[in-house]
mmCIF file of C-alpha atoms in Angstrom:
data_model
loop_
_atom_site.group_PDB
_atom_site.id
_atom_site.type_symbol
_atom_site.label_atom_id
_atom_site.label_comp_id
_atom_site.label_asym_id
_atom_site.label_seq_id
_atom_site.Cartn_x
_atom_site.Cartn_y
_atom_site.Cartn_z
ATOM 1 C CA MET A 1 167.561 93.961 95.089
ATOM 2 C CA LEU A 2 163.765 93.683 95.411
ATOM 3 C CA ASP A 3 162.446 94.876 98.780
ATOM 4 C CA LEU A 4 159.311 92.844 99.654
ATOM 5 C CA ARG A 5 158.794 94.351 103.071
ATOM 6 C CA PRO A 6 155.256 95.761 103.545
ATOM 7 C CA THR A 7 154.963 99.488 103.261
ATOM 8 C CA LYS A 8 152.536 101.750 105.054
ATOM 9 C CA CYS A 9 149.683 102.982 102.899
ATOM 10 C CA PRO A 10 149.085 106.725 103.095
ATOM 11 C CA ARG A 11 145.862 107.706 104.817
ATOM 12 C CA VAL A 12 143.332 109.235 102.471
ATOM 13 C CA ALA A 13 140.016 110.862 103.168
ATOM 14 C CA LYS A 14 137.034 108.533 102.836
ATOM 15 C CA PRO A 15 135.412 109.229 99.451
ATOM 16 C CA ASP A 16 131.862 110.467 99.172
ATOM 17 C CA LEU A 17 129.125 108.032 98.308
ATOM 18 C CA CYS A 18 129.022 106.877 94.704
ATOM 19 C CA ILE A 19 125.463 106.490 93.373
ATOM 20 C CA SER A 20 124.471 105.092 89.978
ATOM 21 C CA SER A 21 121.460 103.658 88.164
ATOM 22 C CA CYS A 22 122.917 102.694 84.790
ATOM 23 C CA PHE A 23 121.726 99.087 84.883
ATOM 24 C CA ASP A 24 118.636 96.947 84.304
ATOM 25 C CA SER A 25 115.582 98.696 85.856
ATOM 26 C CA GLY A 26 117.750 101.472 87.283
ATOM 27 C CA ASN A 27 116.118 104.834 87.882
ATOM 28 C CA ILE A 28 117.516 107.802 89.786
ATOM 29 C CA THR A 29 119.038 111.197 89.085
ATOM 30 C CA VAL A 30 121.729 112.453 91.441
ATOM 31 C CA ILE A 31 121.232 116.107 92.316
ATOM 32 C CA ALA A 32 123.924 116.471 94.972
ATOM 33 C CA ILE A 33 126.135 114.344 97.236
ATOM 34 C CA LYS A 34 127.730 115.714 100.373
ATOM 35 C CA GLY A 35 129.561 113.174 102.482
ATOM 36 C CA THR A 36 127.038 110.503 103.468
ATOM 37 C CA GLU A 37 123.954 112.446 102.373
ATOM 38 C CA ALA A 38 122.514 112.588 98.892
ATOM 39 C CA ASP A 39 119.734 114.555 97.201
ATOM 40 C CA LEU A 40 118.070 112.517 94.455
ATOM 41 C CA GLU A 41 115.166 112.688 92.031
ATOM 42 C CA ILE A 42 113.138 109.971 90.317
ATOM 43 C CA ARG A 43 113.290 110.048 86.518
ATOM 44 C CA PRO A 44 109.753 110.177 85.040
ATOM 45 C CA ASP A 45 108.274 107.814 82.445
ATOM 46 C CA PRO A 46 107.533 109.190 78.973
ATOM 47 C CA PHE A 47 104.291 111.166 78.705
ATOM 48 C CA THR A 48 101.218 108.921 78.492
ATOM 49 C CA GLU A 49 98.473 109.854 76.043
ATOM 50 C CA ALA A 50 94.710 109.483 76.615
ATOM 51 C CA PRO A 51 93.033 108.389 78.712
ATOM 52 C CA ASP A 52 95.803 109.138 81.263
ATOM 53 C CA ASN A 53 97.184 112.350 79.732
ATOM 54 C CA LYS A 54 99.945 112.612 82.306
ATOM 55 C CA THR A 55 103.515 111.665 83.139
ATOM 56 C CA HIS A 56 103.972 108.830 85.650
ATOM 57 C CA MET A 57 106.775 108.133 88.095
ATOM 58 C CA GLN A 58 107.299 106.322 91.394
ATOM 59 C CA TRP A 59 109.742 103.486 90.748
ATOM 60 C CA PHE A 60 113.359 104.023 91.789
ATOM 61 C CA HIS A 61 116.345 101.668 91.844
ATOM 62 C CA PHE A 62 119.956 102.678 92.422
ATOM 63 C CA ARG A 63 123.325 101.348 93.590
ATOM 64 C CA VAL A 64 125.401 102.889 96.368
ATOM 65 C CA SER A 65 129.162 102.357 96.747
ATOM 66 C CA ASN A 66 131.772 103.554 99.303
ATOM 67 C CA ALA A 67 129.245 102.903 102.044
ATOM 68 C CA LEU A 68 130.949 100.519 104.492
ATOM 69 C CA GLU A 69 129.926 101.231 108.104
ATOM 70 C CA THR A 70 128.272 104.427 106.966
ATOM 71 C CA LYS A 71 124.913 105.869 107.950
ATOM 72 C CA CYS A 72 123.586 106.963 104.578
ATOM 73 C CA THR A 73 120.729 109.394 104.084
ATOM 74 C CA PHE A 74 118.937 109.723 100.739
ATOM 75 C CA GLN A 75 116.389 112.447 100.095
ATOM 76 C CA ILE A 76 114.179 111.941 97.050
ATOM 77 C CA LEU A 77 113.223 115.536 96.417
ATOM 78 C CA ASN A 78 110.410 115.023 93.897
ATOM 79 C CA ALA A 79 108.535 112.254 95.733
ATOM 80 C CA GLY A 80 105.597 114.614 96.216
ATOM 81 C CA LYS A 81 105.218 114.861 92.436
ATOM 82 C CA CYS A 82 104.981 111.084 91.968
ATOM 83 C CA SER A 83 101.868 109.347 90.669
ATOM 84 C CA TYR A 84 100.820 108.176 94.137
ATOM 85 C CA PRO A 85 102.581 110.398 96.693
ATOM 86 C CA ASP A 86 100.140 109.627 99.513
ATOM 87 C CA GLU A 87 101.177 105.987 99.362
ATOM 88 C CA PHE A 88 104.655 106.914 100.620
ATOM 89 C CA THR A 89 103.105 107.441 104.057
ATOM 90 C CA GLY A 90 104.019 104.373 106.110
ATOM 91 C CA TYR A 91 106.138 103.034 103.250
ATOM 92 C CA ARG A 92 109.646 101.576 103.734
ATOM 93 C CA ALA A 93 112.157 101.381 100.902
ATOM 94 C CA CYS A 94 113.899 98.113 100.005
ATOM 95 C CA TYR A 95 117.651 97.515 100.021
ATOM 96 C CA SER A 96 119.929 94.539 99.424
ATOM 97 C CA TYR A 97 123.614 93.618 99.608
ATOM 98 C CA ASP A 98 123.376 90.669 97.195
ATOM 99 C CA ARG A 99 120.261 91.523 95.098
ATOM 100 C CA LYS A 100 118.642 88.310 96.321
ATOM 101 C CA THR A 101 117.637 89.045 99.907
ATOM 102 C CA TRP A 102 115.857 92.375 100.272
ATOM 103 C CA LEU A 103 115.443 94.230 103.552
ATOM 104 C CA ARG A 104 113.337 97.225 104.562
ATOM 105 C CA ALA A 105 114.894 100.574 105.461
ATOM 106 C CA PRO A 106 113.596 103.324 107.789
ATOM 107 C CA THR A 107 111.745 105.709 105.490
ATOM 108 C CA VAL A 108 109.893 108.946 106.236
ATOM 109 C CA TYR A 109 107.716 110.943 103.863
ATOM 110 C CA SER A 110 106.829 114.590 104.432
ATOM 111 C CA ALA A 111 103.638 115.558 102.645
ATOM 112 C CA GLU A 112 104.433 119.200 103.386
ATOM 113 C CA SER A 113 107.809 119.230 101.633
ATOM 114 C CA GLY A 114 107.151 116.329 99.274
ATOM 115 C CA VAL A 115 110.483 114.755 100.239
ATOM 116 C CA LEU A 116 111.026 111.031 100.875
ATOM 117 C CA LYS A 117 113.912 110.364 103.282
ATOM 118 C CA ILE A 118 115.578 106.927 103.361
ATOM 119 C CA SER A 119 118.142 106.028 106.040
ATOM 120 C CA ILE A 120 120.437 102.999 105.683
ATOM 121 C CA THR A 121 123.416 102.123 107.857
ATOM 122 C CA SER A 122 125.442 99.893 105.567
ATOM 123 C CA THR A 123 127.474 96.898 106.726
ATOM 124 C CA LYS A 124 128.992 96.428 103.250
ATOM 125 C CA ASP A 125 130.860 98.571 100.753
ATOM 126 C CA THR A 126 128.042 98.372 98.213
ATOM 127 C CA PHE A 127 124.266 97.932 98.329
ATOM 128 C CA TRP A 128 121.221 98.456 96.129
ATOM 129 C CA CYS A 129 118.096 100.427 97.035
ATOM 130 C CA ALA A 130 114.735 100.089 95.252
ATOM 131 C CA TYR A 131 111.060 100.940 95.449
ATOM 132 C CA PHE A 132 110.303 97.217 95.701
ATOM 133 C CA ALA A 133 112.382 94.054 95.284
ATOM 134 C CA PRO A 134 113.209 94.081 91.544
ATOM 135 C CA PHE A 135 112.615 91.207 89.163
ATOM 136 C CA SER A 136 115.325 91.814 86.597
ATOM 137 C CA TYR A 137 115.298 90.967 82.915
ATOM 138 C CA GLU A 138 118.001 88.384 83.639
ATOM 139 C CA GLN A 139 115.689 86.796 86.216
ATOM 140 C CA HIS A 140 112.984 86.818 83.562
ATOM 141 C CA GLN A 141 115.331 85.047 81.119
ATOM 142 C CA ASP A 142 116.166 82.456 83.790
ATOM 143 C CA LEU A 143 112.447 81.883 84.418
ATOM 144 C CA ILE A 144 111.764 81.412 80.711
ATOM 145 C CA ALA A 145 114.731 79.024 80.445
ATOM 146 C CA ARG A 146 113.387 76.882 83.295
ATOM 147 C CA CYS A 147 109.983 76.731 81.619
ATOM 148 C CA ALA A 148 111.514 75.873 78.238
ATOM 149 C CA GLY A 149 113.501 73.093 79.875
ATOM 150 C CA SER A 150 110.428 71.478 81.421
ATOM 151 C CA PRO A 151 108.713 68.636 79.546
ATOM 152 C CA LEU A 152 105.430 70.030 80.880
ATOM 153 C CA ALA A 153 105.661 73.390 79.107
ATOM 154 C CA SER A 154 106.258 74.991 75.743
ATOM 155 C CA VAL A 155 107.587 78.507 75.254
ATOM 156 C CA ARG A 156 107.263 80.734 72.221
ATOM 157 C CA GLY A 157 107.577 84.373 71.329
ATOM 158 C CA ILE A 158 104.341 85.927 70.128
ATOM 159 C CA GLY A 159 105.884 89.222 69.015
ATOM 160 C CA TRP A 160 108.395 91.920 69.807
ATOM 161 C CA THR A 161 108.374 95.050 71.884
ATOM 162 C CA LEU A 162 109.340 98.469 70.547
ATOM 163 C CA ASP A 163 112.878 97.946 71.864
ATOM 164 C CA GLY A 164 113.053 94.582 70.102
ATOM 165 C CA ARG A 165 112.585 92.273 73.088
ATOM 166 C CA ASP A 166 110.591 89.039 72.840
ATOM 167 C CA LEU A 167 107.137 88.858 74.346
ATOM 168 C CA ASP A 168 107.215 85.382 75.882
ATOM 169 C CA LEU A 169 104.202 83.072 76.184
ATOM 170 C CA VAL A 170 104.407 79.919 78.313
ATOM 171 C CA GLN A 171 101.835 77.190 77.573
ATOM 172 C CA ILE A 172 101.123 74.439 80.105
ATOM 173 C CA GLY A 173 98.491 71.702 80.279
ATOM 174 C CA SER A 174 96.115 70.028 77.862
ATOM 175 C CA GLY A 175 92.642 70.688 79.268
ATOM 176 C CA ASN A 176 89.661 72.002 77.353
ATOM 177 C CA LEU A 177 89.325 75.122 79.525
ATOM 178 C CA LYS A 178 91.568 78.021 78.497
ATOM 179 C CA ALA A 179 93.099 80.017 81.370
ATOM 180 C CA TRP A 180 95.088 83.183 80.626
ATOM 181 C CA PHE A 181 97.460 84.841 83.110
ATOM 182 C CA ILE A 182 99.339 88.058 82.345
ATOM 183 C CA ALA A 183 101.467 90.218 84.629
ATOM 184 C CA ARG A 184 103.482 93.375 84.833
ATOM 185 C CA GLN A 185 101.614 95.554 82.384
ATOM 186 C CA HIS A 186 102.908 98.207 84.782
ATOM 187 C CA PRO A 187 106.651 97.493 84.955
ATOM 188 C CA GLY A 188 107.189 99.117 88.358
ATOM 189 C CA GLU A 189 104.945 96.448 89.897
ATOM 190 C CA SER A 190 107.781 93.938 90.060
ATOM 191 C CA MET A 191 105.965 91.886 92.709
ATOM 192 C CA ALA A 192 103.656 90.713 89.918
ATOM 193 C CA GLU A 193 106.459 88.791 88.205
ATOM 194 C CA HIS A 194 107.609 87.352 91.527
ATOM 195 C CA TRP A 195 104.016 86.038 91.794
ATOM 196 C CA MET A 196 104.227 84.647 88.260
ATOM 197 C CA GLU A 197 107.427 82.797 89.127
ATOM 198 C CA GLY A 198 105.578 81.096 91.966
ATOM 199 C CA LEU A 199 102.620 80.194 89.738
ATOM 200 C CA LEU A 200 104.818 78.682 87.038
ATOM 201 C CA THR A 201 107.023 76.839 89.521
ATOM 202 C CA ARG A 202 104.018 75.079 91.020
ATOM 203 C CA LEU A 203 102.265 74.341 87.732
ATOM 204 C CA LEU A 204 105.462 72.701 86.468
ATOM 205 C CA ASP A 205 106.052 70.582 89.555
ATOM 206 C CA PRO A 206 105.627 66.943 88.370
ATOM 207 C CA ASP A 207 105.110 65.748 91.955
ATOM 208 C CA ASP A 208 102.347 68.207 92.839
ATOM 209 C CA ALA A 209 99.012 66.365 92.671
ATOM 210 C CA LEU A 210 96.909 69.532 92.482
ATOM 211 C CA ALA A 211 99.055 70.952 89.683
ATOM 212 C CA ARG A 212 98.728 67.648 87.826
ATOM 213 C CA ARG A 213 94.933 67.814 88.102
ATOM 214 C CA LEU A 214 94.857 71.434 86.923
ATOM 215 C CA ARG A 215 97.047 70.603 83.922
ATOM 216 C CA GLY A 216 94.430 68.045 82.924
ATOM 217 C CA LEU A 217 91.521 70.463 83.328
ATOM 218 C CA PHE A 218 93.079 73.587 81.798
ATOM 219 C CA THR A 219 95.405 74.752 79.110
ATOM 220 C CA PHE A 220 97.313 77.618 80.715
ATOM 221 C CA TYR A 221 98.622 80.555 78.691
ATOM 222 C CA VAL A 222 101.016 82.645 80.788
ATOM 223 C CA ILE A 223 102.812 85.890 79.913
ATOM 224 C CA PRO A 224 105.082 86.556 82.917
ATOM 225 C CA ASN A 225 106.047 90.046 81.770
ATOM 226 C CA MET A 226 103.848 92.061 79.429
ATOM 227 C CA ASN A 227 106.203 95.038 79.517
ATOM 228 C CA PRO A 228 109.884 94.046 79.371
ATOM 229 C CA ASP A 229 110.903 97.389 77.853
ATOM 230 C CA GLY A 230 109.441 99.409 80.708
ATOM 231 C CA SER A 231 110.937 96.961 83.184
ATOM 232 C CA VAL A 232 114.468 97.356 81.824
ATOM 233 C CA ARG A 233 114.118 101.124 81.404
ATOM 234 C CA GLY A 234 113.087 101.571 85.041
ATOM 235 C CA TYR A 235 109.584 102.918 84.370
ATOM 236 C CA LEU A 236 106.589 102.779 86.684
ATOM 237 C CA ARG A 237 103.612 102.344 84.347
ATOM 238 C CA THR A 238 104.577 102.626 80.677
ATOM 239 C CA ASN A 239 106.263 100.867 77.802
ATOM 240 C CA ALA A 240 109.024 102.402 75.661
ATOM 241 C CA SER A 241 106.615 104.735 73.853
ATOM 242 C CA GLY A 242 104.838 105.943 76.986
ATOM 243 C CA ALA A 243 101.774 103.705 76.643
ATOM 244 C CA ASN A 244 100.010 102.622 79.825
ATOM 245 C CA LEU A 245 99.338 99.108 78.565
ATOM 246 C CA ASN A 246 96.389 98.595 80.899
ATOM 247 C CA ARG A 247 94.568 101.389 79.069
ATOM 248 C CA GLU A 248 95.329 100.035 75.597
ATOM 249 C CA TRP A 249 92.875 97.141 75.302
ATOM 250 C CA CYS A 250 90.450 99.127 73.138
ATOM 251 C CA SER A 251 90.069 102.640 71.768
ATOM 252 C CA SER A 252 88.774 105.328 74.115
ATOM 253 C CA ASP A 253 88.492 109.112 74.352
ATOM 254 C CA GLY A 254 89.541 109.476 70.717
ATOM 255 C CA HIS A 255 92.690 107.430 71.328
ATOM 256 C CA THR A 256 93.111 104.465 68.957
ATOM 257 C CA ALA A 257 94.310 101.332 70.725
ATOM 258 C CA PRO A 258 95.991 98.963 70.600
ATOM 259 C CA THR A 259 98.401 99.657 67.740
ATOM 260 C CA MET A 260 101.675 98.070 66.688
ATOM 261 C CA SER A 261 103.382 101.470 66.774
ATOM 262 C CA TYR A 262 102.344 102.415 70.334
ATOM 263 C CA SER A 263 101.268 99.290 72.246
ATOM 264 C CA PRO A 264 102.369 96.187 70.290
ATOM 265 C CA GLU A 265 102.459 94.136 73.510
ATOM 266 C CA VAL A 266 98.669 94.374 73.870
ATOM 267 C CA PHE A 267 98.033 94.089 70.131
ATOM 268 C CA VAL A 268 99.739 90.697 69.772
ATOM 269 C CA THR A 269 98.344 89.412 73.094
ATOM 270 C CA LEU A 270 94.782 90.109 71.964
ATOM 271 C CA GLN A 271 95.502 88.302 68.695
ATOM 272 C CA GLU A 272 96.609 85.231 70.656
ATOM 273 C CA ILE A 273 93.584 85.332 72.960
ATOM 274 C CA ASP A 274 91.273 85.602 69.958
ATOM 275 C CA SER A 275 93.004 82.550 68.508
ATOM 276 C CA THR A 276 92.903 80.328 71.610
ATOM 277 C CA GLY A 277 89.737 81.500 73.338
ATOM 278 C CA CYS A 278 89.548 82.350 77.016
ATOM 279 C CA ASP A 279 87.493 80.846 79.857
ATOM 280 C CA PHE A 280 89.441 82.425 82.726
ATOM 281 C CA PHE A 281 91.538 85.600 82.722
ATOM 282 C CA CYS A 282 93.792 86.937 85.472
ATOM 283 C CA ASP A 283 95.775 90.177 85.151
ATOM 284 C CA VAL A 284 98.300 90.349 88.018
ATOM 285 C CA HIS A 285 99.225 93.747 89.458
ATOM 286 C CA GLY A 286 100.794 95.259 92.548
ATOM 287 C CA ASP A 287 99.100 98.068 94.441
ATOM 288 C CA GLU A 288 101.076 101.023 95.808
ATOM 289 C CA GLY A 289 98.866 101.518 98.854
ATOM 290 C CA SER A 290 97.013 98.372 99.876
ATOM 291 C CA PRO A 291 98.953 95.902 102.068
ATOM 292 C CA HIS A 292 96.633 93.066 101.058
ATOM 293 C CA ASN A 293 96.250 90.376 98.411
ATOM 294 C CA PHE A 294 92.872 90.821 96.780
ATOM 295 C CA PHE A 295 90.747 90.485 93.670
ATOM 296 C CA ALA A 296 89.634 93.546 91.755
ATOM 297 C CA GLY A 297 86.474 92.439 89.983
ATOM 298 C CA THR A 298 85.101 93.740 86.711
ATOM 299 C CA HIS A 299 81.974 95.282 88.214
ATOM 300 C CA ALA A 300 82.131 98.293 85.908
ATOM 301 C CA MET A 301 81.698 96.364 82.665
ATOM 302 C CA PRO A 302 78.252 96.761 81.056
ATOM 303 C CA SER A 303 77.537 93.009 81.065
ATOM 304 C CA TRP A 304 78.152 92.543 84.833
ATOM 305 C CA THR A 305 75.368 90.476 86.427
ATOM 306 C CA ASN A 306 74.536 88.859 89.751
ATOM 307 C CA ARG A 307 75.973 85.638 88.320
ATOM 308 C CA HIS A 308 79.369 87.314 87.945
ATOM 309 C CA ALA A 309 79.131 88.659 91.482
ATOM 310 C CA LYS A 310 78.364 85.204 92.860
ATOM 311 C CA LEU A 311 81.246 83.596 90.945
ATOM 312 C CA LEU A 312 83.662 86.235 92.249
ATOM 313 C CA GLN A 313 82.420 85.695 95.801
ATOM 314 C CA ILE A 314 82.842 81.915 95.525
ATOM 315 C CA PHE A 315 86.307 82.341 94.041
ATOM 316 C CA GLY A 316 87.407 84.775 96.748
ATOM 317 C CA GLU A 317 86.132 82.556 99.559
ATOM 318 C CA ALA A 318 87.877 79.539 98.046
ATOM 319 C CA MET A 319 91.155 81.456 97.793
ATOM 320 C CA HIS A 320 90.904 82.576 101.408
ATOM 321 C CA ALA A 321 90.148 79.031 102.559
ATOM 322 C CA ALA A 322 93.134 77.687 100.627
ATOM 323 C CA ASN A 323 95.496 80.397 101.874
ATOM 324 C CA PRO A 324 94.617 82.760 104.761
ATOM 325 C CA ASP A 325 97.232 85.225 103.466
ATOM 326 C CA PHE A 326 94.734 86.052 100.744
ATOM 327 C CA GLY A 327 92.711 89.025 101.965
ATOM 328 C CA ASN A 328 89.266 87.775 100.814
ATOM 329 C CA LEU A 329 86.771 90.203 99.262
ATOM 330 C CA LEU A 330 86.839 92.717 102.109
ATOM 331 C CA TYR A 331 89.910 94.278 100.525
ATOM 332 C CA ASN A 332 89.449 95.676 97.034
ATOM 333 C CA TYR A 333 88.944 98.891 95.122
ATOM 334 C CA GLY A 334 85.232 99.016 95.828
ATOM 335 C CA ASN A 335 82.403 98.084 93.516
ATOM 336 C CA ASP A 336 82.093 100.481 90.598
ATOM 337 C CA GLU A 337 78.712 101.231 89.076
ATOM 338 C CA VAL A 338 77.833 98.746 86.335
ATOM 339 C CA GLY A 339 78.857 100.202 82.996
ATOM 340 C CA GLY A 340 80.692 103.012 84.758
ATOM 341 C CA ALA A 341 84.127 102.376 83.316
ATOM 342 C CA PRO A 342 85.552 102.173 79.793
ATOM 343 C CA LEU A 343 86.638 98.807 78.440
ATOM 344 C CA CYS A 344 90.204 99.939 77.748
ATOM 345 C CA SER A 345 91.646 98.002 80.708
ATOM 346 C CA ALA A 346 92.447 94.308 80.373
ATOM 347 C CA ALA A 347 90.033 92.982 83.006
ATOM 348 C CA GLU A 348 86.980 94.866 81.731
ATOM 349 C CA GLN A 349 87.774 94.100 78.104
ATOM 350 C CA MET A 350 88.184 90.374 78.732
ATOM 351 C CA GLY A 351 85.226 90.201 81.085
ATOM 352 C CA GLN A 352 82.954 91.866 78.594
#
C-alpha cells in the first residue's frame, strides 16, 4: 500500500555560498568561502604589448547562489592592483536578481589594504554581481537581429575575431555624409554598448522625424561591439590576444599595428573606413572615474586647429542644449598639447 502522507524533511545546515563565473563575461576567482563571507580575486587580462606594456584588470562578474535572506560580504583582495584602483573610491558595485534590472550595492574600498568590500543582503536564492551592468553577447545577438529585421538597416559581417566571432557592421541611411560609430573597444566598458543600443533604436524608429531627417543626410556605419571576444571572456581592456584595441590604430614604439594576427578587429574596420570614407567619427567609451557624459576631443593630433576647437565647442553646446544630462565641455580629460600624443588611438588616427 502506497503511503502518500507528507513526511517531515530532516533539518540540514544551510550550505555556504556558491560562487561561479563560468558564463558569458564572467570573471572572478574564489579564494575562500566561509559561511556568508567570501574572499575573491579578479582574473587579469592577457599581457598587453606596447605601448601599454602591462596587464589590465578591473572588470568582475559573478553569480551567487544559496543566498536567500543572507547578508553576503565579498572581499576582492586584489582590487588595489587593478588598472584604476583609485576609481574604486566612492564606487558601488552592481547586482541583479533577473539580469535585467541592476541595483547598486554598498561598497567600500580601502586604499591602505587594497581590498574592495561589497555587501549585499539578498532577497532571492540567486543573484549576479558585476562591475557595471553587463551587455551580454546574447544581448548583442538580439540587437543585431533587430537591426537585420528592420527595413531601414542592413547588417553584414566585415571579418572575424581571433575566437571566430563575427564583427558586425550595421548600415543605416542614404545620405552623402558618412558617419562612423564604434563602441566597446574596451570590453569592460559595457555601458558603451548600452549606449549603442539606444542610438540604433532611435535611428531605426520609422516614426521619429529627427531620425528620418538624419537618415536622409547621413549614411551611418555602426559597429556596436568592436571586441566581442574580450566581452565574452570577461576582460577589461583587451581582445583574445591581449591587444588594447584603442592603441592598435597605427604602429608606435616599435609595435606594428594593426595586424590580422593580433588586432584583426581594427585591421578590418580601417579597411572598411578607407572604402566608405568618413566625415564624422565617434568612438564610444565608458570612464572608470568620471560620473559625467562628455566628449574627449582630439586636441593632441598634429593637425588640430582653432577650427577643430570651434566645431567641438559648437557640438558640445548643441548636445547640452538637446539633453541637459550631457555634461558639456566642462567635463573631459583636459586639452593635451597639440601633437603631444601618438596616433595609435582611434580618435586621433581618424581625426588626423
